Amino acid sequence: MQMPPPDPSVLSRRQAIIDALNAALPDAVIQDPAETRAYECDALSAYRCAPLAVVLPRSTDEVSRLLRLCHDLRVPVVPRGAGTSLAGGSMPTADAVVIGLSRMTDVLEISAPDRLVRVQAGRTNLSVSGAVEGLGFFYAPDPSSQLACAIGGNIAMNSGGAHCLKYGVTTNNLLGVTLVLMDGSVVELGGPMGEGPGLDLLGVVCGSEGQLGIVTEATLRILPRPAGARPALIGFDKAETAGACVAAIIRAGIIPVAIEFMDSPCIKATEAFAHAGYPDCEALLIVEVEGTPPEIDEQLALIRDIARRFDPVEFRESGSDDESRRIWLGRKSAFGAMGQMGDYICLDGTIPVTALPRVLAGIGELSRQYGLAVANVFHAGDGNMHPLIIYDANAPGDLDRAEDLGADILRLCVEVGGCLTGEHGVGIEKRDLMSVQFDPADLEAQMRVKDAFDPHWLLNAAKVFPLDVSAPRRDRRLNRTADAA
Amino acid sequence: MRPETEGQLADLIRRATAPLSITGGGTRPWPGEGGGTPLDMTALTGVTLYEPESLTLVVRAGTPLETVRQTLAAEGQMLAFEPVGRDGSTIGGVAATNASGPRRVQAGAARDAMIGVRFVDGQGEVIRNGGRVMKNVTGYDLVKLMAGSRGRLGALSEISFRTAPLPPVTATLALPDLDAAAAIPALSDALGGPFDVSGAAWLPGQGALIRLEGLAASVKARAADLGARLAPHGRVRQGDDAAWHLLHENIQDSDADIWRITCRPSEAPAILSHLPEPISLDWGGALIHVRLPAGQIPDLPRFSGHARRIAGAAPALRPAADPLTARLEQDLQARFDPRGIFGGQV
């Protein structure tokens, strides 16, 4: 993984830039190298680089002042929510100022009649639901990191989670944002139904990985909490049968709130770790449905009938909160359990559900070729796979081999009609694979959007697009930097 | 000009020297649109891929909306956003105008069901974005940018949709005694509880209408609970399921001016107090359609949405975007269509 070399004309002005930041926002700037180290990576911790400085503003106005300053000085900026990106989306470069949103956590407005909440973008995902639960509402997108991750980061990555099959991802639950552009100008996007009067700029800002502007406030759709939820666990003696059962459930017109899949390596690791009492089988599904008790009964009865057609090893329907907790226990401990087996890389490809058998077989074959174990746990309803590649970080060459295997698995996902990332984002991690999924014209069209929002390519510029593809635009910026200096 | 393939479409656009006006079935033209040479999309038809078990449909833009409906219904599925069209509407027109019906309150708009596009930009270049899987954060989401863009950035040639199961049972509750303003709190109450409401509207003579859909026992149970919850608002009785089709049907076919206003539901009563009785309310009060005398501009209090004239003889009245948004839109338009080929679009 390469990053472009830092801009020497920025590095040579380091002290002057820090002085200017301090003058603009006293008590918000972190410059001591011992302290900026805390910002040298995000949750993709294999790659690290301390930034030039970190600034922690408290308001949209402060973000605007900072960006205008960095714009005028031609200093690159890396936006950061809570730093939970798994794709390196908020990893800094040595010539960049990190603008962190961790002090911007206020709830600005709650409206039950309008079914919305407006928050500052540094607020964590789970605490948005916390703010509205007294009124019987919740915020639907539920990334696994929801306890820690910030709404601003969720918007940057268009985050999803286990419940997205029913409720959609961030973009489907976002009504508006306050966005600060790189030149410091502030724009409101969206509207009461997430709809502005013209082009859907909100739609393209969501998922643009902090490259078009910094979102400082967000208006989010909130939903009434369902009366209840109940899972069933279904074990199978073949992974293909589990895949076929998922297709049959959806085909029957049932959209459960979640359908989770675990394969045998994952079940074994989880059992040794969490003792959830899962059956010894090749694959299992956890299917959760929502509603009032009669609604849940009606849906689970249909799912039971469908599952029986596939001759399951076990069908276990939860009858109590405690049983529900135990059914989810193994799934929720899966990533921790894998950590006990060794170091791992967690992939994030999405495939059409119909390609599941072919892709699982292909992953098995690649795993044997590379001599590295792969365990699968994923959101089966929407085809978002998370193959975990187990390797030994201390064995020379193992990480490289694991990365090569990961790239081959993602190529397979694209080959069957899927995509490189379903919910983690491209960041630096999958940046150089983008040309596998997109033609030059497709990438060019995306970069035109960045040109319109950030003409000098100062915001998070070495992410998302393969370095060779974005080089002419980034070089243009470097030439301008020389002028500014 | 009536291209039959994406290649022909790209060729026509590449060779164009004057503005083109992309047309399908005239789904939702606005006054003043359609100034250029017609580029008729209705020959670019066909379902490219349909996998009911993946909830995925890929279809060429000129395909009639009715064909799409029938294809999906044959497999017990639908487009969840309840596309609002007219006779002859194409799926491309639905996508390009983000034409979404009552179920938007539950399932989102056309843009939320759109998961992939292919389009031809103003230079005749074919561009792909998104794909055929419902979860995809690979690169920028140009699918949303194209949804509702009314052909300003390119001509859609193919669209992928997420499909949804057709609900087996529908029930409509009506509060017939409520006028438009009094309907809003009732609709908000219905949408604010755990009833999974799939439509919340108001029609003259019918009052507030609330729709529930799903499995039989579930609909019955929810209807009973919801009826009890709504009782304080007035008389609740069984409503007419057919009323949902009346809400948006051919709303643009009018000699008078029709205004479309989107707002927060809580703002709707104040807005309504400045207007004659509306044609309809939808989306829990967030969408108001009202007929005004030709040329009259409504004098509305400040609110968080926008008002736009969508039918009438005079050219379209667009709300003035703030200067920054306008600059971004013009800049994007110039980058996707540097020669102004789609300049005829509003």
Short mmCIF file of N, CA, C and O in Angstrom, two decimals, chain A residues 325-372:
data_model
loop_
_atom_site.label_atom_id
_atom_site.label_comp_id
_atom_site.label_asym_id
_atom_site.label_seq_id
_atom_site.Cartn_x
_atom_site.Cartn_y
_atom_site.Cartn_z
N ARG A 325 -31.14 -13.90 23.16
CA ARG A 325 -29.78 -13.44 23.48
C ARG A 325 -28.77 -14.52 23.13
O ARG A 325 -27.71 -14.23 22.55
N ARG A 326 -29.10 -15.79 23.45
CA ARG A 326 -28.14 -16.87 23.18
C ARG A 326 -27.99 -17.15 21.68
O ARG A 326 -26.92 -17.49 21.21
N ILE A 327 -29.07 -16.99 20.94
CA ILE A 327 -28.97 -17.17 19.47
C ILE A 327 -28.04 -16.11 18.87
O ILE A 327 -27.22 -16.39 18.02
N TRP A 328 -28.14 -14.87 19.37
CA TRP A 328 -27.30 -13.79 18.83
C TRP A 328 -25.88 -13.81 19.40
O TRP A 328 -24.96 -13.23 18.81
N LEU A 329 -25.71 -14.45 20.56
CA LEU A 329 -24.41 -14.40 21.27
C LEU A 329 -23.24 -14.80 20.36
O LEU A 329 -22.23 -14.10 20.28
N GLY A 330 -23.38 -15.93 19.68
CA GLY A 330 -22.28 -16.42 18.85
C GLY A 330 -22.00 -15.47 17.70
O GLY A 330 -20.84 -15.13 17.43
N ARG A 331 -23.05 -14.99 17.04
CA ARG A 331 -22.85 -14.06 15.90
C ARG A 331 -22.15 -12.80 16.36
O ARG A 331 -21.25 -12.29 15.71
N LYS A 332 -22.58 -12.32 17.52
CA LYS A 332 -22.01 -11.05 18.00
C LYS A 332 -20.59 -11.23 18.53
O LYS A 332 -19.85 -10.26 18.63
N SER A 333 -20.23 -12.49 18.87
CA SER A 333 -18.87 -12.74 19.36
C SER A 333 -17.94 -13.19 18.23
O SER A 333 -16.77 -13.46 18.48
N ALA A 334 -18.47 -13.31 17.02
CA ALA A 334 -17.70 -13.95 15.95
C ALA A 334 -16.36 -13.26 15.69
O ALA A 334 -15.33 -13.93 15.57
N PHE A 335 -16.38 -11.94 15.66
CA PHE A 335 -15.13 -11.25 15.32
C PHE A 335 -14.11 -11.39 16.45
O PHE A 335 -12.92 -11.59 16.21
N GLY A 336 -14.60 -11.34 17.69
CA GLY A 336 -13.71 -11.57 18.82
C GLY A 336 -13.13 -12.98 18.78
O GLY A 336 -11.94 -13.19 19.03
N ALA A 337 -13.98 -13.94 18.42
CA ALA A 337 -13.54 -15.34 18.37
C ALA A 337 -12.45 -15.53 17.32
O ALA A 337 -11.48 -16.25 17.53
N MET A 338 -12.62 -14.88 16.18
CA MET A 338 -11.61 -14.98 15.12
C MET A 338 -10.28 -14.41 15.59
O MET A 338 -9.22 -14.89 15.23
N GLY A 339 -10.36 -13.35 16.40
CA GLY A 339 -9.15 -12.73 16.91
C GLY A 339 -8.33 -13.71 17.73
O GLY A 339 -7.10 -13.62 17.79
N GLN A 340 -9.02 -14.70 18.36
CA GLN A 340 -8.31 -15.73 19.14
C GLN A 340 -7.53 -16.69 18.23
O GLN A 340 -6.60 -17.33 18.66
N MET A 341 -8.00 -16.81 16.99
CA MET A 341 -7.37 -17.76 16.07
C MET A 341 -6.10 -17.21 15.45
O MET A 341 -5.30 -17.94 14.89
N GLY A 342 -5.93 -15.91 15.49
CA GLY A 342 -4.77 -15.29 14.87
C GLY A 342 -5.12 -13.89 14.45
O GLY A 342 -6.18 -13.37 14.79
N ASP A 343 -4.23 -13.27 13.68
CA ASP A 343 -4.54 -11.97 13.11
C ASP A 343 -5.49 -12.21 11.94
O ASP A 343 -5.48 -13.29 11.36
N TYR A 344 -6.30 -11.22 11.65
CA TYR A 344 -7.16 -11.41 10.48
C TYR A 344 -7.39 -10.13 9.71
O TYR A 344 -7.28 -9.04 10.24
N ILE A 345 -7.68 -10.32 8.43
CA ILE A 345 -8.15 -9.22 7.58
C ILE A 345 -9.62 -9.47 7.33
O ILE A 345 -10.00 -10.58 6.97
N CYS A 346 -10.45 -8.46 7.53
CA CYS A 346 -11.88 -8.60 7.30
C CYS A 346 -12.24 -7.93 5.97
O CYS A 346 -12.09 -6.73 5.82
N LEU A 347 -12.69 -8.75 5.02
CA LEU A 347 -13.07 -8.21 3.71
C LEU A 347 -14.52 -7.73 3.74
O LEU A 347 -15.25 -7.99 4.70
N ASP A 348 -14.96 -7.10 2.66
CA ASP A 348 -16.29 -6.48 2.66
C ASP A 348 -16.90 -6.45 1.26
O ASP A 348 -17.38 -5.43 0.80
N GLY A 349 -16.85 -7.56 0.55
CA GLY A 349 -17.42 -7.57 -0.80
C GLY A 349 -18.91 -7.86 -0.77
O GLY A 349 -19.42 -8.47 0.16
N THR A 350 -19.61 -7.42 -1.81
CA THR A 350 -21.03 -7.75 -1.92
C THR A 350 -21.25 -8.53 -3.21
O THR A 350 -20.64 -8.25 -4.23
N ILE A 351 -22.13 -9.54 -3.14
CA ILE A 351 -22.43 -10.37 -4.30
C ILE A 351 -23.94 -10.53 -4.45
O ILE A 351 -24.68 -10.36 -3.48
N PRO A 352 -24.41 -10.83 -5.66
CA PRO A 352 -25.82 -11.21 -5.79
C PRO A 352 -26.06 -12.49 -4.97
O PRO A 352 -25.21 -13.39 -4.98
N VAL A 353 -27.18 -12.56 -4.26
CA VAL A 353 -27.44 -13.71 -3.39
C VAL A 353 -27.38 -15.03 -4.17
O VAL A 353 -26.92 -16.05 -3.66
N THR A 354 -27.77 -14.96 -5.45
CA THR A 354 -27.77 -16.19 -6.27
C THR A 354 -26.36 -16.72 -6.52
O THR A 354 -26.20 -17.89 -6.87
N ALA A 355 -25.34 -15.86 -6.37
CA ALA A 355 -23.96 -16.30 -6.64
C ALA A 355 -23.30 -16.88 -5.40
O ALA A 355 -22.13 -17.28 -5.45
N LEU A 356 -24.04 -16.96 -4.30
CA LEU A 356 -23.45 -17.40 -3.03
C LEU A 356 -22.73 -18.74 -3.11
O LEU A 356 -21.55 -18.84 -2.72
N PRO A 357 -23.36 -19.81 -3.65
CA PRO A 357 -22.66 -21.09 -3.70
C PRO A 357 -21.35 -21.01 -4.48
O PRO A 357 -20.32 -21.49 -4.03
N ARG A 358 -21.41 -20.32 -5.63
CA ARG A 358 -20.21 -20.23 -6.46
C ARG A 358 -19.10 -19.46 -5.73
O ARG A 358 -17.92 -19.84 -5.78
N VAL A 359 -19.46 -18.40 -5.06
CA VAL A 359 -18.45 -17.58 -4.40
C VAL A 359 -17.88 -18.32 -3.18
O VAL A 359 -16.66 -18.30 -2.96
N LEU A 360 -18.74 -19.01 -2.42
CA LEU A 360 -18.21 -19.77 -1.27
C LEU A 360 -17.24 -20.84 -1.74
O LEU A 360 -16.17 -21.03 -1.14
N ALA A 361 -17.58 -21.53 -2.83
CA ALA A 361 -16.68 -22.55 -3.37
C ALA A 361 -15.37 -21.91 -3.83
O ALA A 361 -14.28 -22.42 -3.58
N GLY A 362 -15.49 -20.77 -4.50
CA GLY A 362 -14.31 -20.07 -5.00
C GLY A 362 -13.40 -19.61 -3.87
O GLY A 362 -12.18 -19.70 -3.96
N ILE A 363 -14.01 -19.12 -2.79
CA ILE A 363 -13.21 -18.67 -1.65
C ILE A 363 -12.46 -19.86 -1.04
O ILE A 363 -11.28 -19.77 -0.70
N GLY A 364 -13.16 -21.03 -0.95
CA GLY A 364 -12.52 -22.23 -0.42
C GLY A 364 -11.29 -22.62 -1.25
O GLY A 364 -10.23 -22.94 -0.71
N GLU A 365 -11.45 -22.53 -2.56
CA GLU A 365 -10.36 -22.90 -3.46
C GLU A 365 -9.18 -21.94 -3.31
O GLU A 365 -8.02 -22.35 -3.19
N LEU A 366 -9.46 -20.63 -3.27
CA LEU A 366 -8.40 -19.63 -3.11
C LEU A 366 -7.70 -19.81 -1.77
O LEU A 366 -6.48 -19.68 -1.67
N SER A 367 -8.49 -20.13 -0.74
CA SER A 367 -7.93 -20.32 0.59
C SER A 367 -6.90 -21.47 0.58
O SER A 367 -5.82 -21.36 1.15
N ARG A 368 -7.25 -22.55 -0.12
CA ARG A 368 -6.30 -23.68 -0.24
C ARG A 368 -5.07 -23.28 -1.02
O ARG A 368 -3.94 -23.57 -0.64
N GLN A 369 -5.28 -22.56 -2.14
CA GLN A 369 -4.15 -22.12 -2.97
C GLN A 369 -3.15 -21.29 -2.18
O GLN A 369 -1.95 -21.45 -2.30
N TYR A 370 -3.66 -20.36 -1.39
CA TYR A 370 -2.79 -19.45 -0.64
C TYR A 370 -2.32 -20.06 0.68
O TYR A 370 -1.45 -19.51 1.34
N GLY A 371 -2.93 -21.18 1.09
CA GLY A 371 -2.56 -21.79 2.36
C GLY A 371 -2.94 -20.95 3.57
O GLY A 371 -2.26 -20.97 4.60
N LEU A 372 -4.01 -20.17 3.45
CA LEU A 372 -4.48 -19.36 4.58
C LEU A 372 -5.95 -19.66 4.83
O LEU A 372 -6.74 -19.76 3.88
#
